[in-house]
Short mmCIF file of C-alpha atoms in Angstrom, two decimals:
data_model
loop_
_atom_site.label_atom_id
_atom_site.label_comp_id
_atom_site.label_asym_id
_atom_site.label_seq_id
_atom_site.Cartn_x
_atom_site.Cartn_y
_atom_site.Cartn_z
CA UNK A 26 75.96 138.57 37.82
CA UNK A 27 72.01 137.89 39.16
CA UNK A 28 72.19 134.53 37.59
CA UNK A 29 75.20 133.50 38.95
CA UNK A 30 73.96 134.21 42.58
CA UNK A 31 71.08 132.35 41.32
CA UNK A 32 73.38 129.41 40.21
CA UNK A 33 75.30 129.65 43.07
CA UNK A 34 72.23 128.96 45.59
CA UNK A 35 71.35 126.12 43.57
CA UNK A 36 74.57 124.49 43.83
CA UNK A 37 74.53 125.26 47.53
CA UNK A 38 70.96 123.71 47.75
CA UNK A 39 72.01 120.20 45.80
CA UNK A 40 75.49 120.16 47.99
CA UNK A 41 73.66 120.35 51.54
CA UNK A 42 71.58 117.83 50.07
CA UNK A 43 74.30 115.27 48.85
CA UNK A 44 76.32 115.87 52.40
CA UNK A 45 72.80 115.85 54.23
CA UNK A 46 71.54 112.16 52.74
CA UNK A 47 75.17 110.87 53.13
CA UNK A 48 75.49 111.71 56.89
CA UNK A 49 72.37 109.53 56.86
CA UNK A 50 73.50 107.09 55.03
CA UNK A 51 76.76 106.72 57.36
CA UNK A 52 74.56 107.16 60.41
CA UNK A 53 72.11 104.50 59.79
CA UNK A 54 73.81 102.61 57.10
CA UNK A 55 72.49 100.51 54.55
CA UNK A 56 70.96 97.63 56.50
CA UNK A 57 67.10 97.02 56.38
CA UNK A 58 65.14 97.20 59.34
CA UNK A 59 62.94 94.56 60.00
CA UNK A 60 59.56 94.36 62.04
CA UNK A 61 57.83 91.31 63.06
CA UNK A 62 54.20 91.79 62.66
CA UNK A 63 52.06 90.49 66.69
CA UNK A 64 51.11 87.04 66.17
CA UNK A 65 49.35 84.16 68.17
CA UNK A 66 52.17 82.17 70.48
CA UNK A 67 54.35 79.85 68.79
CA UNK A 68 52.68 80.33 65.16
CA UNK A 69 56.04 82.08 64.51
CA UNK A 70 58.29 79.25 65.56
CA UNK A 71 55.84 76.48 64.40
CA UNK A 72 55.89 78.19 60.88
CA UNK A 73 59.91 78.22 60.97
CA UNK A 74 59.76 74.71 61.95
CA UNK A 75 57.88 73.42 59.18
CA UNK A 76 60.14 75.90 57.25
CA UNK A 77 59.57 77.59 53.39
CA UNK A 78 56.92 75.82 50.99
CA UNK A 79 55.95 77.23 47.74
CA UNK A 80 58.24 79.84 46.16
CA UNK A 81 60.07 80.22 49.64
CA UNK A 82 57.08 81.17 51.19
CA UNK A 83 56.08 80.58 55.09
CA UNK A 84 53.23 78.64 55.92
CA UNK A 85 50.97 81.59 57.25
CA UNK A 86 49.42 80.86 60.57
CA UNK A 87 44.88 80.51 60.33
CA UNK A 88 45.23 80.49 56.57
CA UNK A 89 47.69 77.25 56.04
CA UNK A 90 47.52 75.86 59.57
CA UNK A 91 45.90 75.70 63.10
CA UNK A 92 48.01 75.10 66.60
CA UNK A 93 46.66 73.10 69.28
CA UNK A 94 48.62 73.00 72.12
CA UNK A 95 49.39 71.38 75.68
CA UNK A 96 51.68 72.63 78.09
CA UNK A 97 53.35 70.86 80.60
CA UNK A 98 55.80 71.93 83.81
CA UNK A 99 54.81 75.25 85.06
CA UNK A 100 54.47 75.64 80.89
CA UNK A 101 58.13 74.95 79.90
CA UNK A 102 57.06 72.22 77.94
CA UNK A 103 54.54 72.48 75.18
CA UNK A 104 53.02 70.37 72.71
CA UNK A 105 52.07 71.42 69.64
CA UNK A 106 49.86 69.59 67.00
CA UNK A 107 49.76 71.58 63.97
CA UNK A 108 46.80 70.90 62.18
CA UNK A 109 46.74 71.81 57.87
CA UNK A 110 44.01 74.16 57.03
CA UNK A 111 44.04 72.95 53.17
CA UNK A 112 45.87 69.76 53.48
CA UNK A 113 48.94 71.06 52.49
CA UNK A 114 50.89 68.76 54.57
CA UNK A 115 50.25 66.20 56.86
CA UNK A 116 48.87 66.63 60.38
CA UNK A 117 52.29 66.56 62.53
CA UNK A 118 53.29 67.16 66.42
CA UNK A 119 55.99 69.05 67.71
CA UNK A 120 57.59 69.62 71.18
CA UNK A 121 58.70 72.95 72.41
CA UNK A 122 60.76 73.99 75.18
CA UNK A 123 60.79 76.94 76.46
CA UNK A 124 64.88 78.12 77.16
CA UNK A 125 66.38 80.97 76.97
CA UNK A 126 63.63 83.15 76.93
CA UNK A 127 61.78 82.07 74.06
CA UNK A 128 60.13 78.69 72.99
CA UNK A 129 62.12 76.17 70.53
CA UNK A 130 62.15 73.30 68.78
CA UNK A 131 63.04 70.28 70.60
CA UNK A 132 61.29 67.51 68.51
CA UNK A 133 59.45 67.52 65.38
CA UNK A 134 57.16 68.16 63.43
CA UNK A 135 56.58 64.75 63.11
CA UNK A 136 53.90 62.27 62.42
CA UNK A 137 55.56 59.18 63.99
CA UNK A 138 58.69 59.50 66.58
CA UNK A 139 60.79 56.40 67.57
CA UNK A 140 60.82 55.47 71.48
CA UNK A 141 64.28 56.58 71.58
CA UNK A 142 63.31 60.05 70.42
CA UNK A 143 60.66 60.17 73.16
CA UNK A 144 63.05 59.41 76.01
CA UNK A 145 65.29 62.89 76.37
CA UNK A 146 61.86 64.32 76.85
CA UNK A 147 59.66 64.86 80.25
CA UNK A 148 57.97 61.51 81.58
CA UNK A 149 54.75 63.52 81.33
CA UNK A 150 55.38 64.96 77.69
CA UNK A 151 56.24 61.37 76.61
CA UNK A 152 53.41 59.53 78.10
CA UNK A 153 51.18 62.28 76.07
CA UNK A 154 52.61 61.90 73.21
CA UNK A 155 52.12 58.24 73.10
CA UNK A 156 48.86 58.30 74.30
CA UNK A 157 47.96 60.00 71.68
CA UNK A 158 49.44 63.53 71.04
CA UNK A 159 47.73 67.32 71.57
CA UNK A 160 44.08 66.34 70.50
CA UNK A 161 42.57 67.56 73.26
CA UNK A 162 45.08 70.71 74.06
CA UNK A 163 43.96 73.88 73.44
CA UNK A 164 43.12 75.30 69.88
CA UNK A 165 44.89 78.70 69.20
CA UNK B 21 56.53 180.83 43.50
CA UNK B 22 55.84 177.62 45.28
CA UNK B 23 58.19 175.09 44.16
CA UNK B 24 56.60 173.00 41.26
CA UNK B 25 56.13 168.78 42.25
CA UNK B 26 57.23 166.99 39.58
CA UNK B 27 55.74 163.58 40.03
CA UNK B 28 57.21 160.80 37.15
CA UNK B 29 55.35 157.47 36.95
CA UNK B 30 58.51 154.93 36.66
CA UNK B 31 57.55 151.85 34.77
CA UNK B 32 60.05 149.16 34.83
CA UNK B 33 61.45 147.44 31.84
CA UNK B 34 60.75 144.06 30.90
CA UNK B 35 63.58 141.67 31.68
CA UNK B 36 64.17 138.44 30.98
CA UNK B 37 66.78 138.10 34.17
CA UNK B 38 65.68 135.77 36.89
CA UNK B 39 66.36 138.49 39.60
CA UNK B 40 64.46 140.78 38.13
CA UNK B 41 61.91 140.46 40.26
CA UNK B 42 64.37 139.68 43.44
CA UNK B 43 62.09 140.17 46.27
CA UNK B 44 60.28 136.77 44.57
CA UNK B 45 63.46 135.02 44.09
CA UNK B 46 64.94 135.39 47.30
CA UNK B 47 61.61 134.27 48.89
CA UNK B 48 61.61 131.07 47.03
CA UNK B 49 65.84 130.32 48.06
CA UNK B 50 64.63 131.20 51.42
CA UNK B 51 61.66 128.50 51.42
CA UNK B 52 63.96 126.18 49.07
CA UNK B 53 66.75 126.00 51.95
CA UNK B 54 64.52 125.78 55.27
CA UNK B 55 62.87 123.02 53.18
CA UNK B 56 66.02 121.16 52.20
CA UNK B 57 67.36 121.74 55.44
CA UNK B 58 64.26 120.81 57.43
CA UNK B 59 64.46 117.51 55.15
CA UNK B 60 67.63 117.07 56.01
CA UNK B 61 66.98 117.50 59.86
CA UNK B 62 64.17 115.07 60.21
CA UNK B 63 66.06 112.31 57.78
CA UNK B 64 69.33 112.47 59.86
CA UNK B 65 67.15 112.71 63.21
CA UNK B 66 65.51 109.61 62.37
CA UNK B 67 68.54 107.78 61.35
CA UNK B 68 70.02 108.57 64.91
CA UNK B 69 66.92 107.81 66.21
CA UNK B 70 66.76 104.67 64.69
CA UNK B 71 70.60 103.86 65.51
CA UNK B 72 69.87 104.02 69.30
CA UNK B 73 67.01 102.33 69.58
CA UNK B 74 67.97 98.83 66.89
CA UNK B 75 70.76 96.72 66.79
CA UNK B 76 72.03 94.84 64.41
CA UNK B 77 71.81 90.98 63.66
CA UNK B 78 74.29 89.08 61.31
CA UNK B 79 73.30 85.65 60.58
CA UNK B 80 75.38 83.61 58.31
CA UNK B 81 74.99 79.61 57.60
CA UNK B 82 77.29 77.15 56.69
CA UNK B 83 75.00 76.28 53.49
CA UNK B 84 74.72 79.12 51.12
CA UNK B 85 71.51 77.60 50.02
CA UNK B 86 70.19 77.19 53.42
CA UNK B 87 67.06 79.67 54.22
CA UNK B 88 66.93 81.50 57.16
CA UNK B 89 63.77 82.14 59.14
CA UNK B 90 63.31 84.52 62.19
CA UNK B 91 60.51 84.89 64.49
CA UNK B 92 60.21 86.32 67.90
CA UNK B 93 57.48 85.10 70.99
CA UNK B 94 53.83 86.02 70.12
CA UNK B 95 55.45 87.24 66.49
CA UNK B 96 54.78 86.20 63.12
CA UNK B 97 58.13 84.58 61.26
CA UNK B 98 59.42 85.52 58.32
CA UNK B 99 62.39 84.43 55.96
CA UNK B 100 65.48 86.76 55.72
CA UNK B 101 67.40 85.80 53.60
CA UNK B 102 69.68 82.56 51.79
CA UNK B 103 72.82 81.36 52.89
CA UNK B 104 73.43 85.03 55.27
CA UNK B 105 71.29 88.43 56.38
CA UNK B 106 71.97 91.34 58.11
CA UNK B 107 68.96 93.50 59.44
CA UNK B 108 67.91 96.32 62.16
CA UNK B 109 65.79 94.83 64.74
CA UNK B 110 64.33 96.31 68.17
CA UNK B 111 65.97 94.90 70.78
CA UNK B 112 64.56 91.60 72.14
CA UNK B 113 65.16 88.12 71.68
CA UNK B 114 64.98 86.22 68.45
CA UNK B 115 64.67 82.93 67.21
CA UNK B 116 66.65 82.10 64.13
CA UNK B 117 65.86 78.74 61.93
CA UNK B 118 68.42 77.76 59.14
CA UNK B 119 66.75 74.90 56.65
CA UNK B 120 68.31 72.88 53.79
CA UNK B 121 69.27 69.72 52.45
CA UNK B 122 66.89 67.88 54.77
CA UNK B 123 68.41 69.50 57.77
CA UNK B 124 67.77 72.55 60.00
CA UNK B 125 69.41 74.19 62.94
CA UNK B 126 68.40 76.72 65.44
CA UNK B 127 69.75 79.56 67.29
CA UNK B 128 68.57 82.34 70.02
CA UNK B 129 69.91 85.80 69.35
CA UNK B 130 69.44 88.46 72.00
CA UNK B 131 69.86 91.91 70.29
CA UNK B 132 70.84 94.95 71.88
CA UNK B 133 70.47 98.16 70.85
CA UNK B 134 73.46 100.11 69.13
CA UNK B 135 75.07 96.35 69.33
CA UNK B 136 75.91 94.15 66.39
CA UNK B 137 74.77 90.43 67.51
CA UNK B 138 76.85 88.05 64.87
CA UNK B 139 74.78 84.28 64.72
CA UNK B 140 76.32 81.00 62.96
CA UNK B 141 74.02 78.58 62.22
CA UNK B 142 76.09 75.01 61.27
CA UNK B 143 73.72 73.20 59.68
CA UNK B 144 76.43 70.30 60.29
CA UNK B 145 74.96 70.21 64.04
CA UNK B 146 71.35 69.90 63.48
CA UNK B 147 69.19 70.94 66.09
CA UNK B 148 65.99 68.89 64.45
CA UNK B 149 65.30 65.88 65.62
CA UNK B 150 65.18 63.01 62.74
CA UNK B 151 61.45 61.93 61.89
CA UNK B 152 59.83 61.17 58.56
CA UNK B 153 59.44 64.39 57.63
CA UNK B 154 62.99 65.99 57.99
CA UNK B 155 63.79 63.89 54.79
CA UNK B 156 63.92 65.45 51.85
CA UNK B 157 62.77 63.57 49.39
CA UNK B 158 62.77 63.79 45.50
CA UNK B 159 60.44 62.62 42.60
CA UNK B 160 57.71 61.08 45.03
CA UNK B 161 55.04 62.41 42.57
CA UNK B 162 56.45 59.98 40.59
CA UNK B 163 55.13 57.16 42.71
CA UNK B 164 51.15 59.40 42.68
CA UNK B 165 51.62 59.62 39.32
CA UNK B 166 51.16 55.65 39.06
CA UNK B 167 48.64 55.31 41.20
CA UNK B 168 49.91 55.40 44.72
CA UNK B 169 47.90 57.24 47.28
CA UNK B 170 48.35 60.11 49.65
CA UNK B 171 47.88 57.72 52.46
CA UNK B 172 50.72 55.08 51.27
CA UNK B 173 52.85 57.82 50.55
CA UNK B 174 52.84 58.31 54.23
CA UNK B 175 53.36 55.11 54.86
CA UNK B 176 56.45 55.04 52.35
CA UNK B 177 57.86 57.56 54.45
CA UNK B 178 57.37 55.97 57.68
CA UNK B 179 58.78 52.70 56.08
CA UNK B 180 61.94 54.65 54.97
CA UNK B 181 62.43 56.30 58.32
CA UNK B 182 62.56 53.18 60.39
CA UNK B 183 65.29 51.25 57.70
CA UNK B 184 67.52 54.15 57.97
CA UNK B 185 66.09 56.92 60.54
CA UNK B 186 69.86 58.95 60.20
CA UNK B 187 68.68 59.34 56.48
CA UNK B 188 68.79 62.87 54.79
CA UNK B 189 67.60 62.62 51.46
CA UNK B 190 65.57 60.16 49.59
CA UNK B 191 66.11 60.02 45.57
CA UNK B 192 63.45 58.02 43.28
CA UNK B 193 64.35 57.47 39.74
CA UNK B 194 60.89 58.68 37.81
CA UNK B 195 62.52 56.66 34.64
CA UNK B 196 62.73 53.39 36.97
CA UNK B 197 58.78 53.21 38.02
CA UNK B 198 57.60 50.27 36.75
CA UNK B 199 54.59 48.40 37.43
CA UNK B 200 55.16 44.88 38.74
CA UNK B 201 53.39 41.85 36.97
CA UNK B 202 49.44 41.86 38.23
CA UNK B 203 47.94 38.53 37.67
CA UNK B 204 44.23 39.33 38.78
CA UNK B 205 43.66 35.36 39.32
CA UNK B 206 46.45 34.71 41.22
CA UNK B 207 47.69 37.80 42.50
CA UNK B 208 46.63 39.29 45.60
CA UNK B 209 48.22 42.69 45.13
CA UNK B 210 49.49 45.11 42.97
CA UNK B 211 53.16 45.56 43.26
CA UNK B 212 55.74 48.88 42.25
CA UNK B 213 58.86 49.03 41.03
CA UNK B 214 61.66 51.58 41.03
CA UNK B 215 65.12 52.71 42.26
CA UNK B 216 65.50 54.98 45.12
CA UNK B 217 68.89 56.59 45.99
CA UNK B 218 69.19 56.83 50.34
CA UNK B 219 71.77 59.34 50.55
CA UNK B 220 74.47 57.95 48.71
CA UNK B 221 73.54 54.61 48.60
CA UNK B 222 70.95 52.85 46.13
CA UNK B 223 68.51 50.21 46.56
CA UNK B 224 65.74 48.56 44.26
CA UNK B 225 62.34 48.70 45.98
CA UNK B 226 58.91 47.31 45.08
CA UNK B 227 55.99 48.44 47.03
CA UNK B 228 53.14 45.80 46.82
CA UNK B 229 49.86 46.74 47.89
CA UNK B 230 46.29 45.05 48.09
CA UNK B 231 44.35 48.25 48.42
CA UNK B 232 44.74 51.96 48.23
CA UNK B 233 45.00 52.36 52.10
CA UNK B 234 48.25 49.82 52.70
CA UNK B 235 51.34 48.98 51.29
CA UNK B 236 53.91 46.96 51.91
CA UNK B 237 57.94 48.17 51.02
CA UNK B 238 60.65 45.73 50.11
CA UNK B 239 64.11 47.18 49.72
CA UNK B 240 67.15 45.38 48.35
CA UNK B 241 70.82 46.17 48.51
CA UNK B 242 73.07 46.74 44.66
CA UNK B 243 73.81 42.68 45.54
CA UNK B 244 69.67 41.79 45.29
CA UNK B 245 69.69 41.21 49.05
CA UNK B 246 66.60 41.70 50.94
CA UNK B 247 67.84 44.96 53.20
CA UNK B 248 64.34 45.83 54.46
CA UNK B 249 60.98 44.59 54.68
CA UNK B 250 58.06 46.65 55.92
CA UNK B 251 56.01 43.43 56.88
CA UNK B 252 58.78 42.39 58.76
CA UNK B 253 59.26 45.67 60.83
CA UNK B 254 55.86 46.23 62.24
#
């Protein structure tokens, strides 16, 4: 009789466990939360842009590559030369808009654009570009 | 007569019964459930917790081989996944990248929390602008391998762009690099061989070069017609 009471608790024990973990489970689900770790501006983006190397790996922003950067119009423009740490790739330029709240993509990376590429962009932008890109923006 | 005390020291027997001693036992249940159900609080508190204040973000591209990328202002990126992902993130805005085949596409997602925020990145409407680098190109080590630099191999790529700039994919044929005839009295050059694939459509190029710092790129068209000429184009 003692050892069934004693049985009895421990299936009462492993049930409120089972219901507890699945109430969790259907509260939170099954889906992975993700937390992007602070980073220097546009790293993120510029790392995106240049997109997976090595084993699907990101470039990783001081140890693969440098950002120097100019901005432009009250900073909605920016351009961005990245600049390889290792030479893992070639030195390339990008332009960045900033629109809807964040800064993308608009052209790029490159290491040679055609004039026609060059011509949805600001007269300003452009004109750096061809004079000679970001090498004397800022170095983040 | 005084009534006697009659005072009996009561030993108990030795059991092997697990409420024997019950005082222990019911101590330990007791501890056991605040434990489990202490556990139990903090696990489904946090999972509430963590329901209010993250939303959800579905991504899905139209290349199942396509990697998707997601980074946030002042944030570091980070892949999530190929082809689709589904994760928890704080609320904010997000910048999603989809990359493959020589193409990418971008997207903004603004996630809400307690909100699923569903994302489709067509890969069909790229976002990138062409330049020599969105090409994807295959088997250039073949070209390093016989003695073509780092520095012409840029050029290459440059020369490629400007023939076709809508290109996606360049193809060489390792088994079709062959060095051109070198004559070192009458020749002023080396000169390359091989068959490169543009997309779907194949031409025979030979790179000639004097030095290890230029080159110059011929291509010709499945007839033998000169289709491009790097000399020409500058």
């Amino acid at each position: 009789m003692r050892n069934k009471v004693v049985i009895i608790n421990l299936g009462i024990l492993a049930l409120i466990g089972i219901v507890g973990l699945s109430l969790q489970q259907a509260i939170a689900g099954s889906t992975p939360t993700l937390t992007l770790q602070p980073a220097a501006p546009l790293v993120g983006q510029i790392a995106q842009a240049i997109g997976p190397v090595s084993q699907g790996k990101l470039l990783v922003p001081g140890q693969d590559f440098t950002l120097t950067t100019k901005y432009f119009d009250n900073n909605t423009w920016v351009v961005v030369n990245i600049n390889p740490v290792n030479q893992a790739f070639n030195a390339s330029t990008a332009v960045m808009e900033q629109k809807d709240g964040i800064y993308q993509l608009e052209l790029g990376p490159g290491s040679a654009f055609l004039p026609s590429q060059l011509t949805s962009l600001p007269a300003d932008v452009a004109a750096y570009i061809n004079s000679g890109g970001a090498a004397n923006g800022t170095t983040e | 007569m005084e009534p006697q005390n009659n005072y009996y020291m009561v030993t108990p027997e030795p059991s092997s019964n697990l409420l024997a001693n019950r005082p222990l036992v019911t101590t330990i249940f007791i501890i056991a459930y605040l434990v489990i159900i202490g556990s139990l609080g903090y696990f489904v508190a946090a999972a509430l917790n963590t329901t209010a204040h993250t939303g959800i973000l579905s991504v899905n591209a139209s290349d199942s081989s396509a990697v998707i990328t997601i980074s946030a202002a002042s944030r570091e990126a980070k892949v999530l996944g190929t082809g689709d992902a589904t994760v928890r993130l704080v609320p904010g805005t997000y910048y999603l990248v989809a990359s493959g085949s020589g193409q990418q596409t971008t997207a903004v997602a603004h996630i809400t929390a307690s909100k699923t925020t569903n994302i489709n990145l067509n890969l069909q409407q790229s976002t990138l602008a062409p330049s020599p680098e969105t090409v994807t190109y295959t088997n250039l080590d073949s070209l390093l391998n016989s003695g073509i630099t780092s520095d012409q191999i840029t050029l290459i790529k440059q020369y490629f762009f400007t023939f076709k700039p809508t290109v996606h994919t360049i193809s060489i044929d390792p088994a079709s690099v062959q060095p051109g005839p070198h004559d070192p009295n009458t020749s002023i050059g080396f000169t390359l061989n091989f068959n490169a694939m543009m997309d779907s459509t194949p031409y025979k190029a030979t790179l000639t070069y004097p030095d290890a710092s230029s080159v110059q790129l011929q291509l010709f068209d499945a007839q033998g017609k000169l289709a491009f000429d790097s000399a020409q184009a500058q």
